[in-house]
Coordinates of N, CA and C and ligand atoms in Angstrom, one line a residue:
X15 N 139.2 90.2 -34.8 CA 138.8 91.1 -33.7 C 137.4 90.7 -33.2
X16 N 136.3 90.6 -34.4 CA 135.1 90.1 -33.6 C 135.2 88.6 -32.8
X17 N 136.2 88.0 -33.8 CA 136.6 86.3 -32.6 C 136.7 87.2 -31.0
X18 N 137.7 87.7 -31.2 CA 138.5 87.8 -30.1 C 137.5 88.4 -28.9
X19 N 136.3 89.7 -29.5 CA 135.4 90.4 -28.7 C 134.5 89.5 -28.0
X20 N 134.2 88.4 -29.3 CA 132.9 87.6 -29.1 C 133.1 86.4 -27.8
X21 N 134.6 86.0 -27.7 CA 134.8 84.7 -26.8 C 135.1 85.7 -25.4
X22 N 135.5 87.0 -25.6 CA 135.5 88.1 -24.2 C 134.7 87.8 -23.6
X23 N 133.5 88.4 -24.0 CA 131.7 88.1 -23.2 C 131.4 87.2 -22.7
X24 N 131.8 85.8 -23.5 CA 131.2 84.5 -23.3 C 131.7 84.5 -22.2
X25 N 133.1 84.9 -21.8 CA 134.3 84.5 -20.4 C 133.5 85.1 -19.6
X26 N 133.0 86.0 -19.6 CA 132.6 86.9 -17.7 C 131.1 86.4 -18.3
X27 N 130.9 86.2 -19.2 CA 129.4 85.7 -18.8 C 129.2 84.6 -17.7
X28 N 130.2 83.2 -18.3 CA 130.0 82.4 -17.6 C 131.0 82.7 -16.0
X29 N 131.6 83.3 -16.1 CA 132.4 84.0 -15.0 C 131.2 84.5 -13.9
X30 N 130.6 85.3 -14.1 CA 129.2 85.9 -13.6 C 128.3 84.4 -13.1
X31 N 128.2 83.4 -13.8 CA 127.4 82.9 -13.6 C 127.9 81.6 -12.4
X32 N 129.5 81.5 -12.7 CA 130.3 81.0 -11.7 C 130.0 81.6 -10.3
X33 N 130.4 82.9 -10.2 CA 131.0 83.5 -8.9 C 129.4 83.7 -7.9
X34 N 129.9 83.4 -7.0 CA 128.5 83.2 -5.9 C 127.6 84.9 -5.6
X35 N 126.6 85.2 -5.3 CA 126.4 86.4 -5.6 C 126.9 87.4 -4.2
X36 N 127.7 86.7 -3.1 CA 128.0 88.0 -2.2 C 129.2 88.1 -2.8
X37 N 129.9 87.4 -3.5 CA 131.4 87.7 -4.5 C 131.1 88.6 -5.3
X38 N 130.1 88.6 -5.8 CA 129.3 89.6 -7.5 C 129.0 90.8 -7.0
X39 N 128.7 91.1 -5.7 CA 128.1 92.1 -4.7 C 129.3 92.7 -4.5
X40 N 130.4 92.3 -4.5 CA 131.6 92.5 -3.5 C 132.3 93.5 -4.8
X41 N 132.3 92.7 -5.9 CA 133.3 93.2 -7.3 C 132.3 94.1 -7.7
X42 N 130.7 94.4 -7.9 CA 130.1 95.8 -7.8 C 130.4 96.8 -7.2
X43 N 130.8 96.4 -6.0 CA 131.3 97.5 -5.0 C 132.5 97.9 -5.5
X44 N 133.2 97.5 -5.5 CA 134.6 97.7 -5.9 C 134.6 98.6 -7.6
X45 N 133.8 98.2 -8.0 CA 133.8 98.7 -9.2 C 133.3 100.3 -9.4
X46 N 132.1 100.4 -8.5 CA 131.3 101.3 -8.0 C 132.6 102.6 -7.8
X47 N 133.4 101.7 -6.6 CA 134.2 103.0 -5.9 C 135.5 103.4 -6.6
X48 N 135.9 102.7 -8.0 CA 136.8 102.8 -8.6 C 137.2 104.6 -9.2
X49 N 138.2 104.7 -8.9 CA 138.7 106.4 -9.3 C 138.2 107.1 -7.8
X50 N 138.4 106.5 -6.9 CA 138.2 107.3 -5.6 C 139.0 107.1 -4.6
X51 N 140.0 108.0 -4.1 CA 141.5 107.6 -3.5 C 141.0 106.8 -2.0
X52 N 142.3 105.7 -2.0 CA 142.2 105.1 -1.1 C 142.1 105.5 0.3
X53 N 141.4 104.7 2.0 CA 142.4 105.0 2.5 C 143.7 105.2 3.1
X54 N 144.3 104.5 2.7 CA 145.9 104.5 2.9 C 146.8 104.7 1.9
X55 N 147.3 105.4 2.0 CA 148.3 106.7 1.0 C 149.9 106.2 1.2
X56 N 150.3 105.7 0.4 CA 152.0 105.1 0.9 C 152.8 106.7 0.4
X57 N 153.4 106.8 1.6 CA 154.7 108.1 1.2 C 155.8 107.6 -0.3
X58 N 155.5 106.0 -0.1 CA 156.2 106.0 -1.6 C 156.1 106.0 -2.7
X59 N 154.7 106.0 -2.7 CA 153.4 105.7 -4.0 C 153.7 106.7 -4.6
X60 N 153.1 107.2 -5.8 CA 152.5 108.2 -6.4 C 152.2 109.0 -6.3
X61 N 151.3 108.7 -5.4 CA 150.4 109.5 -4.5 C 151.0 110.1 -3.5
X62 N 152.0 109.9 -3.3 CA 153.1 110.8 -2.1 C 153.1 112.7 -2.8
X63 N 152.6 113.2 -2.1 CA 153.0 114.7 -2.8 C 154.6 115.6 -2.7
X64 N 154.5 114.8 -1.5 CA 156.3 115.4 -0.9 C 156.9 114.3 -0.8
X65 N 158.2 114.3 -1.6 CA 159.2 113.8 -1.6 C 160.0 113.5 0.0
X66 N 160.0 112.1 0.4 CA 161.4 111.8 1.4 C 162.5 112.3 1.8
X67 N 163.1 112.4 0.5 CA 164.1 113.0 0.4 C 164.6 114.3 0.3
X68 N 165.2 114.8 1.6 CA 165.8 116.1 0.9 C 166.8 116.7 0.8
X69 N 167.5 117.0 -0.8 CA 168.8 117.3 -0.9 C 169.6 118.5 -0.7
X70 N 170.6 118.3 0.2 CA 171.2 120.1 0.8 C 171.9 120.8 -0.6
X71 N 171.6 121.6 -0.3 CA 172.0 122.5 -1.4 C 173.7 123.1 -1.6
X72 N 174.4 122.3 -2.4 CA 175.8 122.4 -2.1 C 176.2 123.6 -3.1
X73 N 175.5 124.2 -3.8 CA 175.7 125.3 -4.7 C 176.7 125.9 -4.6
X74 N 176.9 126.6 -3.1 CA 177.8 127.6 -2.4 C 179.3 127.1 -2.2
X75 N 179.1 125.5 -2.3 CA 180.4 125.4 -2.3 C 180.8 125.0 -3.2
X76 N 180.6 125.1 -4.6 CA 180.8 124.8 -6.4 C 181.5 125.7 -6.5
X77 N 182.8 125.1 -7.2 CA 184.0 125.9 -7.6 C 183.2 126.4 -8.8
X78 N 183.6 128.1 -9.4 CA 183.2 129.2 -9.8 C 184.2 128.9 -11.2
X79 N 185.6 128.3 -11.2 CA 186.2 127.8 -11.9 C 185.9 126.7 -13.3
X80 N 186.6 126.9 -14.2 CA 186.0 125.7 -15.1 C 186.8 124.7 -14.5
X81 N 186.0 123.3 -15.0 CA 186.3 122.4 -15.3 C 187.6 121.9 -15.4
X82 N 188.3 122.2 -16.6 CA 189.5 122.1 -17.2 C 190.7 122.9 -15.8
X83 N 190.3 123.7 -15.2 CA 191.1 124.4 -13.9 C 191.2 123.5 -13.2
X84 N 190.0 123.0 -12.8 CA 189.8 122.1 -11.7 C 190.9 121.0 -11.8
X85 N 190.7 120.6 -12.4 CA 190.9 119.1 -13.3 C 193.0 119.0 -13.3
X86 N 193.5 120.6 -13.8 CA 194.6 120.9 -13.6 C 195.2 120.7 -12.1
X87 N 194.3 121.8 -10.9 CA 194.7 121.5 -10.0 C 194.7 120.5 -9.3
X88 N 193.7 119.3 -9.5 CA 193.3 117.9 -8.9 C 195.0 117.3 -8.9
X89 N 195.2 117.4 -10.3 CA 196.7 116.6 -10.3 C 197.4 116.9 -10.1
X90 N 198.2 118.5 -10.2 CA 198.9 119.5 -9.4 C 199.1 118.7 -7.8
X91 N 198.2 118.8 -7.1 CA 198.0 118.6 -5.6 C 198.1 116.7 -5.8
X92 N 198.0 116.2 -6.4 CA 197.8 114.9 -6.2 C 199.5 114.8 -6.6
X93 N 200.3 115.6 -7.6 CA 201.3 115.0 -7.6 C 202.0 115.6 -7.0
X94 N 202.2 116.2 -6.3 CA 202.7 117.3 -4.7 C 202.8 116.4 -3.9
X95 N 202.0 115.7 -3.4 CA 201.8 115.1 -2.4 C 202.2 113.5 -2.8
X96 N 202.0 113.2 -4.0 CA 202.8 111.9 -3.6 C 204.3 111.9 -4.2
X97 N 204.9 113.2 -4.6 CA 206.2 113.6 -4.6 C 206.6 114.1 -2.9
X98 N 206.2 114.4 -2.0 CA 206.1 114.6 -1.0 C 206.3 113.5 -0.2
X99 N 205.1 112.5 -0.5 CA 205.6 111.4 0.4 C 206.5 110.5 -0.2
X100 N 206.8 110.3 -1.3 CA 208.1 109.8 -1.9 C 209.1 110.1 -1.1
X101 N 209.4 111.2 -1.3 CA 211.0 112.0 -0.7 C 210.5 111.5 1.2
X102 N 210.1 111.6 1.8 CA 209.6 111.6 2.8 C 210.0 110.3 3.5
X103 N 209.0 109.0 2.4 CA 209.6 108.0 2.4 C 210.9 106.9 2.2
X104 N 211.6 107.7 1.3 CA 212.9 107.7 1.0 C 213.9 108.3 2.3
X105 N 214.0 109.4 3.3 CA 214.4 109.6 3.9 C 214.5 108.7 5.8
X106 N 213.0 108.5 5.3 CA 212.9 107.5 6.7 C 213.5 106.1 6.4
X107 N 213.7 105.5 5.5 CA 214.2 104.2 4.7 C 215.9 104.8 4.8
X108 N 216.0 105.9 4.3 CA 217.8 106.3 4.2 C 218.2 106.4 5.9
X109 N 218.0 107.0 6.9 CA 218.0 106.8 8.1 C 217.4 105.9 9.0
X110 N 216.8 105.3 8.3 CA 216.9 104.0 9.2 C 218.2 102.7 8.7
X111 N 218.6 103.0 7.7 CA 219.5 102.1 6.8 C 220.9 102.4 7.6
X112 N 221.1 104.1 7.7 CA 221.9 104.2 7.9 C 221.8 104.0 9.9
X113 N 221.3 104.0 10.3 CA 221.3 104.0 11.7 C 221.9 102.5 12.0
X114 N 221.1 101.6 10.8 CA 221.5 99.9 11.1 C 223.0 99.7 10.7
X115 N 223.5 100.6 9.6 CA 224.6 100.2 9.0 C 226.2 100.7 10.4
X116 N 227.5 99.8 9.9 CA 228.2 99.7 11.0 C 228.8 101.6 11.3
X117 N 229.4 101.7 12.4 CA 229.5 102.8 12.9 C 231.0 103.2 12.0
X118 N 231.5 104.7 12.2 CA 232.4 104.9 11.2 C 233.8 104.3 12.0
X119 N 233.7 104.0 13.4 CA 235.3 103.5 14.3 C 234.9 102.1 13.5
X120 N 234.0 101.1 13.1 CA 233.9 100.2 13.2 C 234.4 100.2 12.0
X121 N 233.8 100.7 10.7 CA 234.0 100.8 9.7 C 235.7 100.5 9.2
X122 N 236.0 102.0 10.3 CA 237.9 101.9 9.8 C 238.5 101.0 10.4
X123 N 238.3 100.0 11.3 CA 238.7 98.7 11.9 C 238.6 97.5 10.8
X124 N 237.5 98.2 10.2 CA 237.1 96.3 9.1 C 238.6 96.3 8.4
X125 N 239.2 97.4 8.1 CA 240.7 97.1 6.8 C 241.4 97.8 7.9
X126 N 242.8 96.7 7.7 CA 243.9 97.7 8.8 C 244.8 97.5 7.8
X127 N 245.7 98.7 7.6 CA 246.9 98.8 6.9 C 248.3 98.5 7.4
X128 N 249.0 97.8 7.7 CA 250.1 97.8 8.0 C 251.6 98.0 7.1
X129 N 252.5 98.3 7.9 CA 253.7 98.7 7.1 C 254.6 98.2 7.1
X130 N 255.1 97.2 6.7 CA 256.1 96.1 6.9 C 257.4 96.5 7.0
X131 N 258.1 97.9 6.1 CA 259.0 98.2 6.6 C 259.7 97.9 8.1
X132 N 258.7 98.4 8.9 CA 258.6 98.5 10.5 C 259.0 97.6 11.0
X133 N 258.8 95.9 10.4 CA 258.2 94.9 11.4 C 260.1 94.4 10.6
X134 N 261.0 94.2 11.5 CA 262.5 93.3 11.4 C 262.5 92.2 11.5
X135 N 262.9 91.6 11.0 CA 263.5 89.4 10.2 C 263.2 89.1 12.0
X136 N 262.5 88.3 11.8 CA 262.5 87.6 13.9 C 261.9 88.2 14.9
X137 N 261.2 89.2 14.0 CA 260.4 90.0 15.5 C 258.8 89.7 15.0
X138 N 258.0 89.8 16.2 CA 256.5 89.4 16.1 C 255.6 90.9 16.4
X139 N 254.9 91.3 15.8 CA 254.4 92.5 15.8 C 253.0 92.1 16.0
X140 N 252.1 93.3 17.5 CA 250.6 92.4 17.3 C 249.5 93.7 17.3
X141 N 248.7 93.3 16.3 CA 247.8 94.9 16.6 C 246.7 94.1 16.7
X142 N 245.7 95.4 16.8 CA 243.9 95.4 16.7 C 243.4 95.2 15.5
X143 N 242.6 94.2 15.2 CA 241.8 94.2 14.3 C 240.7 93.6 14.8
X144 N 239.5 94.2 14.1 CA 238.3 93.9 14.8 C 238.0 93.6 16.1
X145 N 238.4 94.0 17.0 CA 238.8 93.6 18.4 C 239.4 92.9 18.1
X146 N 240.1 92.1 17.8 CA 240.5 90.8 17.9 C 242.2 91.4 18.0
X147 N 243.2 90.2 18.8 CA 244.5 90.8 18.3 C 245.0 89.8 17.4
X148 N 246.1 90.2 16.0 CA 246.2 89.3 15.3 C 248.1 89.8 15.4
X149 N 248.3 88.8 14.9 CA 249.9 88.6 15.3 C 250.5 88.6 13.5
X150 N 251.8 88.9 13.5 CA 252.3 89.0 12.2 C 253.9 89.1 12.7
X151 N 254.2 87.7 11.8 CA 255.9 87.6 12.5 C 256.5 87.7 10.9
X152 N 257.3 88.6 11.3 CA 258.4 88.5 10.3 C 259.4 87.0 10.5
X153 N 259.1 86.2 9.7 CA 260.1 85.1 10.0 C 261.3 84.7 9.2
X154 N 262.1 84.0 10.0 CA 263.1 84.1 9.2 C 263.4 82.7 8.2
X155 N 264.9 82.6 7.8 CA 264.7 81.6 6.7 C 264.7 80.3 7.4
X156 N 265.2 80.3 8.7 CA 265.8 79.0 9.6 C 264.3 78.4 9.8
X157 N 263.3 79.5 10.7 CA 261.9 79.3 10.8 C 261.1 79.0 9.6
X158 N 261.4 79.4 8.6 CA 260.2 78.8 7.4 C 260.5 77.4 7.3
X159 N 262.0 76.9 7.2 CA 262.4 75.6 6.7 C 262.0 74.8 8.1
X160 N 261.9 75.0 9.2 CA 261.6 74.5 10.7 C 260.2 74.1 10.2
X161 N 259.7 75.0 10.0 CA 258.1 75.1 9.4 C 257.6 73.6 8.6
X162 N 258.6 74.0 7.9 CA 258.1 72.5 6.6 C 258.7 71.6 6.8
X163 N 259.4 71.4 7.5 CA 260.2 70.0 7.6 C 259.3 69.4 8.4
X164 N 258.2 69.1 9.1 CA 257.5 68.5 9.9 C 256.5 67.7 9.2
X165 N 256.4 66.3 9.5 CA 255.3 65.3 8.8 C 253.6 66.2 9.1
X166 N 253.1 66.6 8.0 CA 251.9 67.2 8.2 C 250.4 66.1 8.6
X167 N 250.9 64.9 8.3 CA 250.5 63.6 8.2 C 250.4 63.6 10.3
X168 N 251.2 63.8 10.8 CA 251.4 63.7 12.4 C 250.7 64.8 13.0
X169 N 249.9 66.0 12.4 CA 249.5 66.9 13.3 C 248.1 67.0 13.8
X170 N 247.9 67.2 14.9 CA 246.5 67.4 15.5 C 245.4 67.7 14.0
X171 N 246.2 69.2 13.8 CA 245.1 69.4 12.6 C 245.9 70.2 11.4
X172 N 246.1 68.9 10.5 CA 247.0 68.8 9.4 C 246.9 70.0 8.5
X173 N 247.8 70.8 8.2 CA 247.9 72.0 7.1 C 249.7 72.1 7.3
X174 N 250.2 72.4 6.1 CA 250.9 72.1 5.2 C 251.2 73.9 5.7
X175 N 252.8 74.2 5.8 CA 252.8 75.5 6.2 C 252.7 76.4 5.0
X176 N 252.9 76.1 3.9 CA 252.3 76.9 2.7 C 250.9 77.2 2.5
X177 N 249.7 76.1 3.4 CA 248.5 76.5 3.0 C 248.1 77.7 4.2
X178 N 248.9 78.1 5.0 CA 248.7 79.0 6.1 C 249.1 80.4 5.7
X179 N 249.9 80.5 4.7 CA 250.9 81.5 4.3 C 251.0 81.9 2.9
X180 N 250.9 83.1 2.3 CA 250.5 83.6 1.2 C 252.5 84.0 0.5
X181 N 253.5 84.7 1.7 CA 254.8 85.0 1.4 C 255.0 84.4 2.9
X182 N 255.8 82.9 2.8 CA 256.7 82.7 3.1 C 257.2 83.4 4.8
X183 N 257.9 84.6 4.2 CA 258.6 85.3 5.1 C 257.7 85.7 6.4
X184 N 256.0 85.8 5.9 CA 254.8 86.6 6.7 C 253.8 85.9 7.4
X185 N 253.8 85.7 8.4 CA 252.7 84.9 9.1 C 251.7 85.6 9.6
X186 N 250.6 85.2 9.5 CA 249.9 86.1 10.1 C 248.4 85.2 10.8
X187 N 248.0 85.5 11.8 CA 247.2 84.8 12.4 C 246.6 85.6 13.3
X188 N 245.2 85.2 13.9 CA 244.4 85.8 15.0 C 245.0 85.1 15.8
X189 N 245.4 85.9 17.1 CA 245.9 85.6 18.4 C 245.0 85.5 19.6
X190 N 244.1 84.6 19.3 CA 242.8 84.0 19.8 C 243.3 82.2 19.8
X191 N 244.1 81.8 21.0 CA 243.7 80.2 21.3 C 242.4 79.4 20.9
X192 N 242.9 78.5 20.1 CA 241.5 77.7 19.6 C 240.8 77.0 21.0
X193 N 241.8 77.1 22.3 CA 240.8 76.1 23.0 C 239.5 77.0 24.1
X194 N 239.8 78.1 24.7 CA 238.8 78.6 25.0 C 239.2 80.5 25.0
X195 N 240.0 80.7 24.0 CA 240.3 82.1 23.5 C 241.3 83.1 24.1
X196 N 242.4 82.4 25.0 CA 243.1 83.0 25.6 C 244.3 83.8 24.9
X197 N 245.1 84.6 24.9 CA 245.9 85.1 23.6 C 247.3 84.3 24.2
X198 N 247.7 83.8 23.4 CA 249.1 83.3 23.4 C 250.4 84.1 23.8
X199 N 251.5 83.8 24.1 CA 252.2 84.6 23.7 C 253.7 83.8 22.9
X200 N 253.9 85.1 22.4 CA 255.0 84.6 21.4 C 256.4 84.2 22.0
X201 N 256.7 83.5 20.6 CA 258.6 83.1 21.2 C 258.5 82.8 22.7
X202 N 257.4 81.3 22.8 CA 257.3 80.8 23.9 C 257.2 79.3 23.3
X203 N 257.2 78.5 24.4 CA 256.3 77.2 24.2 C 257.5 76.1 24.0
X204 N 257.3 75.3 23.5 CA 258.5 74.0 23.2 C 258.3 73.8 21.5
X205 N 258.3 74.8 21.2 CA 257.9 74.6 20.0 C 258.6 75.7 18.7
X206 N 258.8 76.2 19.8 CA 259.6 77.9 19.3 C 258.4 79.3 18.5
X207 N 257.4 78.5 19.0 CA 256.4 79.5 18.4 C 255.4 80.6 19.6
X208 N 254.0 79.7 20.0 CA 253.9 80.4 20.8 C 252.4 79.5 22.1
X209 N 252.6 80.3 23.2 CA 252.2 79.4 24.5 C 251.2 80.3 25.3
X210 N 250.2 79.0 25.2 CA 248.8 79.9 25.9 C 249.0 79.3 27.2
X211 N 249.0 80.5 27.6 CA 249.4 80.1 29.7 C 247.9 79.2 30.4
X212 N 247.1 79.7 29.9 CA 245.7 79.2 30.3 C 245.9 78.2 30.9
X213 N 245.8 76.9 29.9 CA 245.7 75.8 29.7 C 246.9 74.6 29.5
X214 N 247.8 75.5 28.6 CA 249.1 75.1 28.5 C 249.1 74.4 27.1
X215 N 248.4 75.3 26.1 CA 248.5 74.6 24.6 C 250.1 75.5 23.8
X216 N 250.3 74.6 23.1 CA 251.6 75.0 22.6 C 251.4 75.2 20.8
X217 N 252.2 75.7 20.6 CA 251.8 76.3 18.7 C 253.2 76.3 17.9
X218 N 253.4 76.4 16.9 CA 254.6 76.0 16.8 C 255.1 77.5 15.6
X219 N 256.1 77.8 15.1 CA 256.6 78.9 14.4 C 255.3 78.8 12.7
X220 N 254.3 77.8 12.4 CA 253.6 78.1 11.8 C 252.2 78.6 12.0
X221 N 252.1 78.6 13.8 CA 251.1 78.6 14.2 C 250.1 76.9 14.5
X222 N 250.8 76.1 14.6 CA 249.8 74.9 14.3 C 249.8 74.4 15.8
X223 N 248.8 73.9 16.2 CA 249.2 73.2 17.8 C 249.4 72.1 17.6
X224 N 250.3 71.5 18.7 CA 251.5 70.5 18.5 C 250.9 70.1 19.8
X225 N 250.7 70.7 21.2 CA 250.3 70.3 22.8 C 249.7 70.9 23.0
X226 N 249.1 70.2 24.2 CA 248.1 71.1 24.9 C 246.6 70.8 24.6
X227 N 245.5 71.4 25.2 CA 244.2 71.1 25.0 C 243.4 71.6 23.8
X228 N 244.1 72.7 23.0 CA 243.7 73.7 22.1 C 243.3 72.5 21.1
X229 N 242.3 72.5 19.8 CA 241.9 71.4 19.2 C 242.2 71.9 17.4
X230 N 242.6 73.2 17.5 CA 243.0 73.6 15.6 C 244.2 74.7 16.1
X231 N 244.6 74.5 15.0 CA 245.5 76.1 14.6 C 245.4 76.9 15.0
X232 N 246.0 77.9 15.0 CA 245.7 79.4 15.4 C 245.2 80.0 13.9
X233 N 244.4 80.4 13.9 CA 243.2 80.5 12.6 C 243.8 81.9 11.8
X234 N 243.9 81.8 10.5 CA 244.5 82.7 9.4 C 243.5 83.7 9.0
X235 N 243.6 85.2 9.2 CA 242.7 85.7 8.6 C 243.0 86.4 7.4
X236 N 242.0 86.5 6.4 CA 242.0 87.6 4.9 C 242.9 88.5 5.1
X237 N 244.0 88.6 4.2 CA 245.1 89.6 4.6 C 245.7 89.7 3.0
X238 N 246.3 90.6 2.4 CA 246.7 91.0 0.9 C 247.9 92.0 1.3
X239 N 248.9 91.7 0.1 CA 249.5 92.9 -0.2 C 249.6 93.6 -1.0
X240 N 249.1 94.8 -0.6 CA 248.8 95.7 -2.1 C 250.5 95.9 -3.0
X241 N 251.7 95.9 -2.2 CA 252.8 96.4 -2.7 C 253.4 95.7 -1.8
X242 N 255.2 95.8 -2.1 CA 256.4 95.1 -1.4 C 256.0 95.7 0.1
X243 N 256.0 96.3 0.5 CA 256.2 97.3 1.8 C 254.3 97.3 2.1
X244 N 253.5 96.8 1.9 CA 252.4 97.0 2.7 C 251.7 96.0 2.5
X245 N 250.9 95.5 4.1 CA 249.8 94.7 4.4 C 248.6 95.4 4.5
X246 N 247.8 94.6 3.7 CA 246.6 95.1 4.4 C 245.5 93.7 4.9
X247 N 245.4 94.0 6.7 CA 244.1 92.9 6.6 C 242.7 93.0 6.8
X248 N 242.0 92.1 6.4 CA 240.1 92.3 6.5 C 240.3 92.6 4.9
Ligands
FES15 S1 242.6 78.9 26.3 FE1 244.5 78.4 25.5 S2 244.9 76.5 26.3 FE2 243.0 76.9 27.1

């Protein structure tokens, strides 16, 4: 401690004897006026008496409630509302789904049921399916064997009358011309099957084109039978 006091003194002594004397004049003064407020007072200092800031008083609107109430209803309401917009959400998603989805006439067009009883050995029956008309001949035995006895090796567009035909007896085909979609008609043509007037394509009792400008088959669609007596296609 006396080290420490004793080399203090020596410092401002020779400090003192450094500093030029209007510097020595200048740090008297200063020393003089020390503990005597400045003139300039910062609002942020210390020396600020009044506070910047002033906070509104939200007292009046403090729930009177505990805590634990509060706390209950926070989640109450929070799960209101996002059970609210769930359901909400879900409904605008279910009606819009359903607005895109197909109409109910369209719907009962995708499957057509037919009744084969109806349709007699040699006669051609034609309905609606999907817009489209599709043709279904009852054929007979003379016509199946007509069918297959033909080199499949020779045809525009080779298929084998078995790969066309699920029973034999039942042909079934879209009645849409492959060459620019005109409907054929039946038990016409040189072929014994059927003749698109359009153009002048010709098809034969399996449906296959033999003349004309048409460039494929008359095209097979998805067709099943649930039982002896019923078709159904799509
Ligand atoms: S549309 Fe059938 S032959 Fe041209």
């Amino acid at each position: 401690m006396a080290l420490s006091a004793a080399s203090g003194s020596m410092l401002r002594v020779c400090a003192r004897q450094q500093l030029p004397t209007t510097s020595r004049a200048a740090i008297a003064s200063c020393q003089q006026q020390r503990g005597v407020a400045s003139s300039f007072d910062s609002p942020f200092g210390p020396a600020s008496k009044e506070s910047t800031y002033k906070i509104p008083d939200f007292s009046k609107y403090q729930s009177k409630k505990s805590p634990r109430s509060n706390q209950v209803f926070s989640y109450f309401m929070a799960g209101t509302m996002g059970l609210a917009s769930a359901v909400g959400a879900k409904a605008t998603v279910q009606d819009f789904l359903v607005n895109m989805s197909a109409s109910a006439d369209v719907l009962a067009q995708a499957k057509v049921e037919v009744g084969l009883g109806a349709i007699p050995e040699g006669k051609n029956v034609i309905i609606k399916w999907r817009g489209k008309p599709v043709f279904i001949r009852h054929r007979t035995q003379d016509e199946i064997d007509e069918a297959n006895k033909i080199d499949v090796a020779s045809l525009r567009d080779p298929q084998a009358d078995e790969e066309r035909v699920q029973d034999p007896k039942w042909l079934v085909m879209l009645g849409v011309c492959t060459h620019l979609g005109c409907v054929p008609i039946g038990e016409a043509g040189d072929f014994g099957g059927w003749f698109c007037p359009c153009h002048g394509s010709h098809y034969d009792i399996s449906g296959r084109i033999r003349k004309g400008p048409a460039p494929l088959n008359l095209e097979v669609p998805s067709y099943s039978f649930p039982d002896d007596e019923t078709m159904i296609i799509g």
